[in-house]
PDB file of C-alpha atoms in Angstrom:
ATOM      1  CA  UNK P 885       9.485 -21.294  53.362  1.00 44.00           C
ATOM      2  CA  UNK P 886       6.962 -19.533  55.609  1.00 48.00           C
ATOM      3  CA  UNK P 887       4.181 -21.096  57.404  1.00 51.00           C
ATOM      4  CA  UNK P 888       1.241 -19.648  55.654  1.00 50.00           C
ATOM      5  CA  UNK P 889      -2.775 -19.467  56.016  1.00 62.00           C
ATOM      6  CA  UNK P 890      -2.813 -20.766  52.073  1.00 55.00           C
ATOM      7  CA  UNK P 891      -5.192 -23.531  51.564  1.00 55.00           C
ATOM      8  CA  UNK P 892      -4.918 -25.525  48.148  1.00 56.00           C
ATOM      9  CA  UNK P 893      -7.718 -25.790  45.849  1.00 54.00           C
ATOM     10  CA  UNK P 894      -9.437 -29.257  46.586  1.00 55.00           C
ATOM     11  CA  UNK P 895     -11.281 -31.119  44.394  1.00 56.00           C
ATOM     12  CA  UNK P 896     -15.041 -32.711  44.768  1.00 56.00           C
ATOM     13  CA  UNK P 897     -15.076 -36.362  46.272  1.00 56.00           C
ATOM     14  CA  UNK P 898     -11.945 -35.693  48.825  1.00 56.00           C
ATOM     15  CA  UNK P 899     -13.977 -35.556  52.115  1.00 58.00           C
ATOM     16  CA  UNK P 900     -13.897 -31.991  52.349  1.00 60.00           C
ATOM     17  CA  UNK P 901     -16.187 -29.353  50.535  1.00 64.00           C
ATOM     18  CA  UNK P 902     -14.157 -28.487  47.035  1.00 64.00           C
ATOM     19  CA  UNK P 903     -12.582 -25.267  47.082  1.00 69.00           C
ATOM     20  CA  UNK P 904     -10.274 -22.821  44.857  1.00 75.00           C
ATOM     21  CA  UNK P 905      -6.713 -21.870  46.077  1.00 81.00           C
ATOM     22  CA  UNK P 906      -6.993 -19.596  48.417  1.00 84.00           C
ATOM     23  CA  UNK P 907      -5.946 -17.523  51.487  1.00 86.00           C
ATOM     24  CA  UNK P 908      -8.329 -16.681  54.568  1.00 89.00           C
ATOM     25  CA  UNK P 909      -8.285 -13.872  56.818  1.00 92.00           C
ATOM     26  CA  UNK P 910      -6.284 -14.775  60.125  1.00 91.00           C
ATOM     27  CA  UNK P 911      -9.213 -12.110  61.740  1.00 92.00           C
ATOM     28  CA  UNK P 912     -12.682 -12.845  60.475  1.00 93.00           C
ATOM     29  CA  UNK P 913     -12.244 -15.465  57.967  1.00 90.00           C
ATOM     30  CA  UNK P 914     -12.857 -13.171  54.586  1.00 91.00           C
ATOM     31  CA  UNK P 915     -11.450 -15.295  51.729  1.00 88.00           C
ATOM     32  CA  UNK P 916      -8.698 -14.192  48.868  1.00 88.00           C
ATOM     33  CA  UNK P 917      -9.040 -16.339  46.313  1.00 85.00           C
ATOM     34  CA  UNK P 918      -5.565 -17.124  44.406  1.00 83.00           C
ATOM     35  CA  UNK P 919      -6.180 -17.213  40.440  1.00 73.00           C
ATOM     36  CA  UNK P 920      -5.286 -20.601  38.650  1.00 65.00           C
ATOM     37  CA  UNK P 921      -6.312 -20.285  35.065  1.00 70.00           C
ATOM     38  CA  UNK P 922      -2.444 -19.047  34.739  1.00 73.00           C
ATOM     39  CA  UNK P 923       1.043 -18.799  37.093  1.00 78.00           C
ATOM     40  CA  UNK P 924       0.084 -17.595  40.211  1.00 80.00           C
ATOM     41  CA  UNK P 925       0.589 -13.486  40.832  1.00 85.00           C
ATOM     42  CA  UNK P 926       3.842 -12.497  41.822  1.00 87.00           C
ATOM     43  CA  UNK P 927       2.569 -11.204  45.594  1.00 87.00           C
ATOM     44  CA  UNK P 928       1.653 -14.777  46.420  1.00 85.00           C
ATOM     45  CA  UNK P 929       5.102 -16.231  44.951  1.00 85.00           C
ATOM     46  CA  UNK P 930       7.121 -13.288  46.749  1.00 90.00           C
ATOM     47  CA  UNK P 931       5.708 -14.490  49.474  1.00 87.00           C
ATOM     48  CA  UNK P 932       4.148 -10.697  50.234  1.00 91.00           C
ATOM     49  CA  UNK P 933       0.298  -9.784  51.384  1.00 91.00           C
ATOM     50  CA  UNK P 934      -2.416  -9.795  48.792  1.00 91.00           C
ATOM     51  CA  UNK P 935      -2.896  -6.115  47.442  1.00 92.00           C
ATOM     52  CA  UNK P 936      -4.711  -4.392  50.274  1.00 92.00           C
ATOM     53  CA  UNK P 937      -4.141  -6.853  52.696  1.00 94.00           C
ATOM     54  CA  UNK P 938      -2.007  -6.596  55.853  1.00 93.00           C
ATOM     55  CA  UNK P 939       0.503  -9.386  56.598  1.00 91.00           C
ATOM     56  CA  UNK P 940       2.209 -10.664  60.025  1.00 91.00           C
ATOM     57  CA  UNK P 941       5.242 -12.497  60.952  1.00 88.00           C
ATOM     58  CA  UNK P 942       5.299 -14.310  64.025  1.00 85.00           C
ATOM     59  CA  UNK P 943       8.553 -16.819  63.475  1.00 87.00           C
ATOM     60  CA  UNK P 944       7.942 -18.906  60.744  1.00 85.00           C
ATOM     61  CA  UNK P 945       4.844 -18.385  61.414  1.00 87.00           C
ATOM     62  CA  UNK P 946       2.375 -15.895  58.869  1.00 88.00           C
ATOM     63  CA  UNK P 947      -1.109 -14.020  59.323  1.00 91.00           C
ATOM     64  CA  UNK P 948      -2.681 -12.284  56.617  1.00 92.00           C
ATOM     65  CA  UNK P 949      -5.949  -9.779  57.402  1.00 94.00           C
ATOM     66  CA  UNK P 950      -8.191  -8.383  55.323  1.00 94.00           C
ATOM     67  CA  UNK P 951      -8.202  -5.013  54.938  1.00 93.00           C
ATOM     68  CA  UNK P 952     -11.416  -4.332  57.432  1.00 92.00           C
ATOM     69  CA  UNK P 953      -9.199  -6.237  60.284  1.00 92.00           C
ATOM     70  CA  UNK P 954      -5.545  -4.642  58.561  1.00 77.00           C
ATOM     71  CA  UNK P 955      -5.728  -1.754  60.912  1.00 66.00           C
ATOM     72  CA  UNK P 956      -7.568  -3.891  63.827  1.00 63.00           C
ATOM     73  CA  UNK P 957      -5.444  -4.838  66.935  1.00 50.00           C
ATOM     74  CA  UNK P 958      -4.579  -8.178  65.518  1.00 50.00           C
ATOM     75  CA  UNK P 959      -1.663  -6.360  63.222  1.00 46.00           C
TER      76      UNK P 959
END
C-alpha cells in the first residue's frame, strides 16, 4: 500500500496525547478527522483524497493538503 500521512486514533495512557483517526495536512497541519463509529468512507479505503482535499504522489510516498494549501505550490 501507499505511504500515507494517516495517523491512528490513540488512546489515553500511551505516552502520546489521545487522538481520533485522522489525516493532517502535508502544508499547514489542518486535521481531517476519519469517522469510526462505522467502516471507514470509501475515499480513505480507495486510497483517494478526502472530499475537497488535494492529494500527491511522490513514489510510494503520499501528501494530502487541505483545500487552502490544494492550489498552493506544494501540489
Amino acid at each position: 500500500g501507499d505511504a500515507v500521512t494517516y495517523h491512528v486514533g490513540i488512546g489515553p495512557g500511551l505516552g502520546v496525547a489521545p487522538c481520533e483517526p485522522h489525516i493532517p495536512c502535508d502544508g499547514c497541519g489542518l486535521v481531517r478527522r476519519i469517522t469510526t463509529s462505522h467502516v471507514p468512507p470509501a475515499w480513505f479505503l480507495d486510497g483517494r483524497a478526502a472530499p475537497g482535499w488535494g492529494l500527491k504522489r511522490e513514489g510510494e510516498m503520499r501528501r494530502d493538503y487541505c483545500p487552502q494549501c490544494e492550489g498552493a505550490a506544494h501540489v
